[in-house]
mmCIF file of C-alpha atoms and ligand atoms in Angstrom:
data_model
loop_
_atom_site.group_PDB
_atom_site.id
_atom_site.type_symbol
_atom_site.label_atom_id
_atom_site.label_comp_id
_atom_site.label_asym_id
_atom_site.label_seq_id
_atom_site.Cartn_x
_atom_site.Cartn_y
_atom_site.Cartn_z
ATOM 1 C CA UNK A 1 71.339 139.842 31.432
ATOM 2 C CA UNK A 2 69.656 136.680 33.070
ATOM 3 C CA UNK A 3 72.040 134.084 35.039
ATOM 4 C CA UNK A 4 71.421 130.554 35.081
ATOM 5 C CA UNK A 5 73.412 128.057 37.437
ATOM 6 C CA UNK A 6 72.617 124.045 36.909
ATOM 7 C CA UNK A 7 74.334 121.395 39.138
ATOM 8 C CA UNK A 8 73.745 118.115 39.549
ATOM 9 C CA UNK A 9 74.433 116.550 43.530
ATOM 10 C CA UNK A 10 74.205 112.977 44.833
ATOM 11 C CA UNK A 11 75.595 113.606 48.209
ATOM 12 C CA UNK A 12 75.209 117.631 48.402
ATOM 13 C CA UNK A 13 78.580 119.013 47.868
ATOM 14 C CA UNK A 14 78.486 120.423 44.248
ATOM 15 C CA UNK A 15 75.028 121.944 45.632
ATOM 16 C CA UNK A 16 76.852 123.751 48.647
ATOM 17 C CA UNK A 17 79.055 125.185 45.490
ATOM 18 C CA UNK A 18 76.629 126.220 43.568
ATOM 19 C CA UNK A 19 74.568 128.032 46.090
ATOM 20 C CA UNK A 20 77.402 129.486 47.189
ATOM 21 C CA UNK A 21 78.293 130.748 43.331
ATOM 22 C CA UNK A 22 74.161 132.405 43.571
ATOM 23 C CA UNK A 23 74.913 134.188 46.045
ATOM 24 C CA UNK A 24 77.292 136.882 44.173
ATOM 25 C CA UNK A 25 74.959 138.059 41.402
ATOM 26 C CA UNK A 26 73.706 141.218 42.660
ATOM 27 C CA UNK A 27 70.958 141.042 40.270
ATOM 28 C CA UNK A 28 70.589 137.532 41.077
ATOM 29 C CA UNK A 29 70.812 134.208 39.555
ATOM 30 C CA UNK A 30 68.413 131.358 38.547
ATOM 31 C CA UNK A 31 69.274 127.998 40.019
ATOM 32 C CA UNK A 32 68.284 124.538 39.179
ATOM 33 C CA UNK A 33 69.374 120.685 39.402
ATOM 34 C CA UNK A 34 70.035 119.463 36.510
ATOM 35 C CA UNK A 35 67.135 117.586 36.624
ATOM 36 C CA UNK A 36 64.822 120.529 36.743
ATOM 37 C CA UNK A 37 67.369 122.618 34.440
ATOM 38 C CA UNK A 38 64.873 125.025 32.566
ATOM 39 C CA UNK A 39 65.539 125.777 28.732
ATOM 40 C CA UNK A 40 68.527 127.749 28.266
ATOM 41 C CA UNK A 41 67.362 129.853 25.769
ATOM 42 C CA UNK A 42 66.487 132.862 27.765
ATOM 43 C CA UNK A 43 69.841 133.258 29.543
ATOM 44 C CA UNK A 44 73.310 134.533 28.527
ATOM 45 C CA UNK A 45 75.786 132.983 30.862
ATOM 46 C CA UNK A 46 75.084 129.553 32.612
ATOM 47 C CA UNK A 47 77.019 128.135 35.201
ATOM 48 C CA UNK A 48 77.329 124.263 34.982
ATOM 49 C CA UNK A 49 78.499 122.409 38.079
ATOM 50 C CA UNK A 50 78.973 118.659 38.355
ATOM 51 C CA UNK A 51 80.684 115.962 40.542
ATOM 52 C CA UNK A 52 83.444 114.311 39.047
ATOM 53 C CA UNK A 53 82.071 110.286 37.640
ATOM 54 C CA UNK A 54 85.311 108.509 37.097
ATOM 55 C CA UNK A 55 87.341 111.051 35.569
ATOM 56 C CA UNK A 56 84.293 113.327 33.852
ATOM 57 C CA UNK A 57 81.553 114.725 34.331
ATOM 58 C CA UNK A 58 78.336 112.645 35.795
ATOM 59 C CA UNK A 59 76.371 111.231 33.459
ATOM 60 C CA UNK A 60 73.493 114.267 33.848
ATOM 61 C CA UNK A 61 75.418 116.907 33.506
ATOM 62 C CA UNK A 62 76.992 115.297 30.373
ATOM 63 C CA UNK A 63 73.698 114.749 28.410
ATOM 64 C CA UNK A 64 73.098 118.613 29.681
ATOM 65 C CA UNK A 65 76.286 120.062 28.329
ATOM 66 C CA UNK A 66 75.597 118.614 25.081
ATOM 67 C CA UNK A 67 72.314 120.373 24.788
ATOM 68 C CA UNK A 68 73.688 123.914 25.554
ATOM 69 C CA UNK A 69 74.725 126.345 22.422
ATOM 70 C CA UNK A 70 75.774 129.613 21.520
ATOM 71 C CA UNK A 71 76.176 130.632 25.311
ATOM 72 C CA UNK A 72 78.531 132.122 28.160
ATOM 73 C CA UNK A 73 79.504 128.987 30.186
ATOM 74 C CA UNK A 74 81.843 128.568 33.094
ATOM 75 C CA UNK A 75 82.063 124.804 34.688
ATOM 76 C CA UNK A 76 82.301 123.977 38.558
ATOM 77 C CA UNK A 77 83.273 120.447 40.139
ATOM 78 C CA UNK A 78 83.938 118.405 43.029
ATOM 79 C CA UNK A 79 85.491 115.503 43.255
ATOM 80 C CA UNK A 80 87.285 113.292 45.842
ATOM 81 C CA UNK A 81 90.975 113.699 43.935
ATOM 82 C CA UNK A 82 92.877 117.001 45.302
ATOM 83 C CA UNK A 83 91.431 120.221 43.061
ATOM 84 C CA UNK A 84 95.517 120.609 42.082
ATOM 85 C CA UNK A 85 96.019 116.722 41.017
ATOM 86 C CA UNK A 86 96.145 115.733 36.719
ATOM 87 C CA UNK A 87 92.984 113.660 37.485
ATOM 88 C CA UNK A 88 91.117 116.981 38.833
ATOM 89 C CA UNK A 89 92.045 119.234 35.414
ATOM 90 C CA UNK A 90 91.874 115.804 33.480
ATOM 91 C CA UNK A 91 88.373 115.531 34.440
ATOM 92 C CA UNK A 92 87.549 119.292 34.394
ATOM 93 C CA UNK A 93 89.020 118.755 30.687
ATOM 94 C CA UNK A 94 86.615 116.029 29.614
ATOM 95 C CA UNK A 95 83.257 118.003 30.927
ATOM 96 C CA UNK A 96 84.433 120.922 28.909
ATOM 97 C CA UNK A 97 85.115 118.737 26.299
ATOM 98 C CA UNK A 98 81.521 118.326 25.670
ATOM 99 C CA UNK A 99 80.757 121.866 25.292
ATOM 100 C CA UNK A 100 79.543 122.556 21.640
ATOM 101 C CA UNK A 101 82.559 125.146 20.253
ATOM 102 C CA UNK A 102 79.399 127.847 19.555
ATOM 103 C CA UNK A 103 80.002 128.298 23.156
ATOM 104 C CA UNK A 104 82.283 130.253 25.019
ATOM 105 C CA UNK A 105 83.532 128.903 28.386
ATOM 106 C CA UNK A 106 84.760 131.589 30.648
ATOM 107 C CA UNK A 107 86.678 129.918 32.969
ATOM 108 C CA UNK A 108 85.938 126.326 35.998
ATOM 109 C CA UNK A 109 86.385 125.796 39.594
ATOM 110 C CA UNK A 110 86.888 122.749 40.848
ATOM 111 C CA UNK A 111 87.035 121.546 44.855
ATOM 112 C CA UNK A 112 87.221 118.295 46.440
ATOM 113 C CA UNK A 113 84.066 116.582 48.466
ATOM 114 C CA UNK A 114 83.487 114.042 50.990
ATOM 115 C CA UNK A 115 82.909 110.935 49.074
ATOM 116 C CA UNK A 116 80.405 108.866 49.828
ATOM 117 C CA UNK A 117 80.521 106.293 52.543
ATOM 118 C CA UNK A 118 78.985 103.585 50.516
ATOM 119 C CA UNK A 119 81.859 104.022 48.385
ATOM 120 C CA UNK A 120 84.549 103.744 50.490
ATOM 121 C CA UNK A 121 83.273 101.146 52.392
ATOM 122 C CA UNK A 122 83.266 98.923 48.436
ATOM 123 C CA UNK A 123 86.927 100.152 48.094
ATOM 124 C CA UNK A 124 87.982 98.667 51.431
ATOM 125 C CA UNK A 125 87.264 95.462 50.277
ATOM 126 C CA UNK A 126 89.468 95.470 47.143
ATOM 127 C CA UNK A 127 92.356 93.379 47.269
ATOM 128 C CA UNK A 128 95.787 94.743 47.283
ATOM 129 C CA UNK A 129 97.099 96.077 43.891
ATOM 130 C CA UNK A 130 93.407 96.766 42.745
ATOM 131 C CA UNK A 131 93.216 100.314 41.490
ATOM 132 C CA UNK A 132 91.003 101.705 44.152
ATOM 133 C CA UNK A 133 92.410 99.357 46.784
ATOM 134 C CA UNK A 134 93.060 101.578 50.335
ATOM 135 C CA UNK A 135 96.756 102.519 50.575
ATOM 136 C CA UNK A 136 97.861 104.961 53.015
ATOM 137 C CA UNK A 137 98.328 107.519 50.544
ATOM 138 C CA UNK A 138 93.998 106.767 49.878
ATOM 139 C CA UNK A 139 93.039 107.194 52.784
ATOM 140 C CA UNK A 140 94.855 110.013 53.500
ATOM 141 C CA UNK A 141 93.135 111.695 50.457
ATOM 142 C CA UNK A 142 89.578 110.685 51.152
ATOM 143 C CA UNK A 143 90.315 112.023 54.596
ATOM 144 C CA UNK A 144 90.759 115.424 53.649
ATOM 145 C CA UNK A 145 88.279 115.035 50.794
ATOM 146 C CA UNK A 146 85.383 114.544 54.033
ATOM 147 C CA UNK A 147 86.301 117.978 54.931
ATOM 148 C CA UNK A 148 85.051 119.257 51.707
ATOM 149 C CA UNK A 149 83.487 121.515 50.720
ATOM 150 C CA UNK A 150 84.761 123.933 53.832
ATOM 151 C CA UNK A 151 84.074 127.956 54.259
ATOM 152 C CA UNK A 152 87.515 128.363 52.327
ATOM 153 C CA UNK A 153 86.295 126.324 49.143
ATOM 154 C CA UNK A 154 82.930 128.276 49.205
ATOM 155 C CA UNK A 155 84.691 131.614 49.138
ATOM 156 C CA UNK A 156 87.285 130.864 46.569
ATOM 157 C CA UNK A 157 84.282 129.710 44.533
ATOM 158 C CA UNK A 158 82.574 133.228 45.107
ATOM 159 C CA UNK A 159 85.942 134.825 44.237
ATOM 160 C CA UNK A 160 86.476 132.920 40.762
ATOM 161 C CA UNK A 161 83.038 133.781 39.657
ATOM 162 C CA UNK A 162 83.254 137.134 40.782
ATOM 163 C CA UNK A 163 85.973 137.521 38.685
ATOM 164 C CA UNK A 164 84.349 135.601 35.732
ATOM 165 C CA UNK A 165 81.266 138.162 36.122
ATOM 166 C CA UNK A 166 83.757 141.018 35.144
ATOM 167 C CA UNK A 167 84.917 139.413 32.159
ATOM 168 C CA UNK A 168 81.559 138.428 31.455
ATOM 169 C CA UNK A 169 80.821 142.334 31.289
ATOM 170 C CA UNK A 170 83.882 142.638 29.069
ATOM 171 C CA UNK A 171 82.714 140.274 26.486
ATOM 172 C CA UNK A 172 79.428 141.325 26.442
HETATM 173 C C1 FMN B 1 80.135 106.446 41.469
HETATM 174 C C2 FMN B 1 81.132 107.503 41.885
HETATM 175 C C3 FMN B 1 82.214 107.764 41.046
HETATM 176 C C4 FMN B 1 83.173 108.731 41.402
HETATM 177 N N1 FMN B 1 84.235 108.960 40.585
HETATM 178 C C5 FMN B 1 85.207 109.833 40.978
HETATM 179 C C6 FMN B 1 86.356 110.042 40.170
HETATM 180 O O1 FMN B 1 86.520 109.502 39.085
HETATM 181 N N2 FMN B 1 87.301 110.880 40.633
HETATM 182 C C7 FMN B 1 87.187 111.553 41.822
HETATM 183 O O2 FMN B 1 88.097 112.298 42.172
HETATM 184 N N3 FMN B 1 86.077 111.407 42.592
HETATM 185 C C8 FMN B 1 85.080 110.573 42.196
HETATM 186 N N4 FMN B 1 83.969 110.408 42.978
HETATM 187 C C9 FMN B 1 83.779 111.269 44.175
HETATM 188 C C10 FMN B 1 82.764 112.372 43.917
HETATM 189 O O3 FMN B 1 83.035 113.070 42.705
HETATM 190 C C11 FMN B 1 82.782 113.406 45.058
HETATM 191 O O4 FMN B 1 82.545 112.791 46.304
HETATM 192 C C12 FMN B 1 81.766 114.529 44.824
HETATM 193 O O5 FMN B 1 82.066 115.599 45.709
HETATM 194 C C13 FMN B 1 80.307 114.121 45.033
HETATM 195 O O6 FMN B 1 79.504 115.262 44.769
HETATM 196 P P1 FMN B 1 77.986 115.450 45.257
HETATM 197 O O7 FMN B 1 77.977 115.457 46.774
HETATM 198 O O8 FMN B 1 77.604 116.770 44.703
HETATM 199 O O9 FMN B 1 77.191 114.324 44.703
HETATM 200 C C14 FMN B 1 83.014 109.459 42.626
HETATM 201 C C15 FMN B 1 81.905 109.200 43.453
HETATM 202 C C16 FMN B 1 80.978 108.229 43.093
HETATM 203 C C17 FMN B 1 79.787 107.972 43.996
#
């Protein structure tokens, strides 16, 4: 059975993920950006990682998720929310939403990552009650966010699709 893992990365973090995720197949996996995603006709179970575009999935990995069919899929994601907030499954929700039913997604993983400077340096100047205005609370998250991905997020990646290669076996 041939493995296929597509992510698409700005900044690097959903790339740490998913080169983390290649390195449990013990017969190996195929990996590509989404950019360079090859077609996924000759593989049975794709992974799909993205990084979370206000509240989905970014706008590659959406026009990529529409294209796939009649495959094994399991989604990753990082984002700059915590992994255990209603925006993180929210958003996990709305990438998988755009999985054609003919498919059958396995299971997702989703982590937080550093967001990027350019970013927060916009939100800083937001006035007070915007949104995205800086709060304590804000910073706080994005703070913890630009410790992500760490060793622990890489391994509980490694663990979920460990587990997801089992049932993968099962379903076969
Ligand atoms: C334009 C933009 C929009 C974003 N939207 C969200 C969002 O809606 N929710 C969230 O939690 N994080 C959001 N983020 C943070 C990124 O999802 C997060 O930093 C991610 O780890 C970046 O992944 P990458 O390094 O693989 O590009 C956004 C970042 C950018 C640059």
């Amino acid at each position: 059975m041939k493995h296929l893992i597509v992510y698409s990365s700005v900044t690097g973090n959903t790339k740490k993920i998913a080169e983390a995720i290649a390195q449990i197949f013990d017969e190996g996996a195929d990996i590509f950006p989404v950019e360079a995603a090859p077609p996924a006709d000759d593989y049975d179970f794709i992974a799909i990682g993205f990084w979370v575009d206000r509240g989905t999935a970014d706008h590659k990995t959406q026009a990529y998720l529409r294209t796939i069919h009649g495959k094994k899929v399991a989604l990753f994601a990082t984002l700059g929310a915590y992994p255990d907030s209603e925006h993180a499954a929210k958003s996990m929700a709305n990438a998988a939403a755009l999985l054609a039913d003919d498919n059958k997604l396995l299971g997702s993983f989703i982590c937080q990552g550093k967001v990027a400077s350019r970013l927060l340096e916009k939100f800083k100047d937001l006035p007070e009650g915007h949104p995205h205005a800086m709060t304590p609370e804000r910073e706080a998250r994005h703070r913890e966010a630009a410790k992500h991905p760490d060793a622990n997020d890489l391994q509980k990646a490694q663990e979920i699709f460990a587990s997801l290669l089992t049932k993968i076996s099962l379903v076969h």
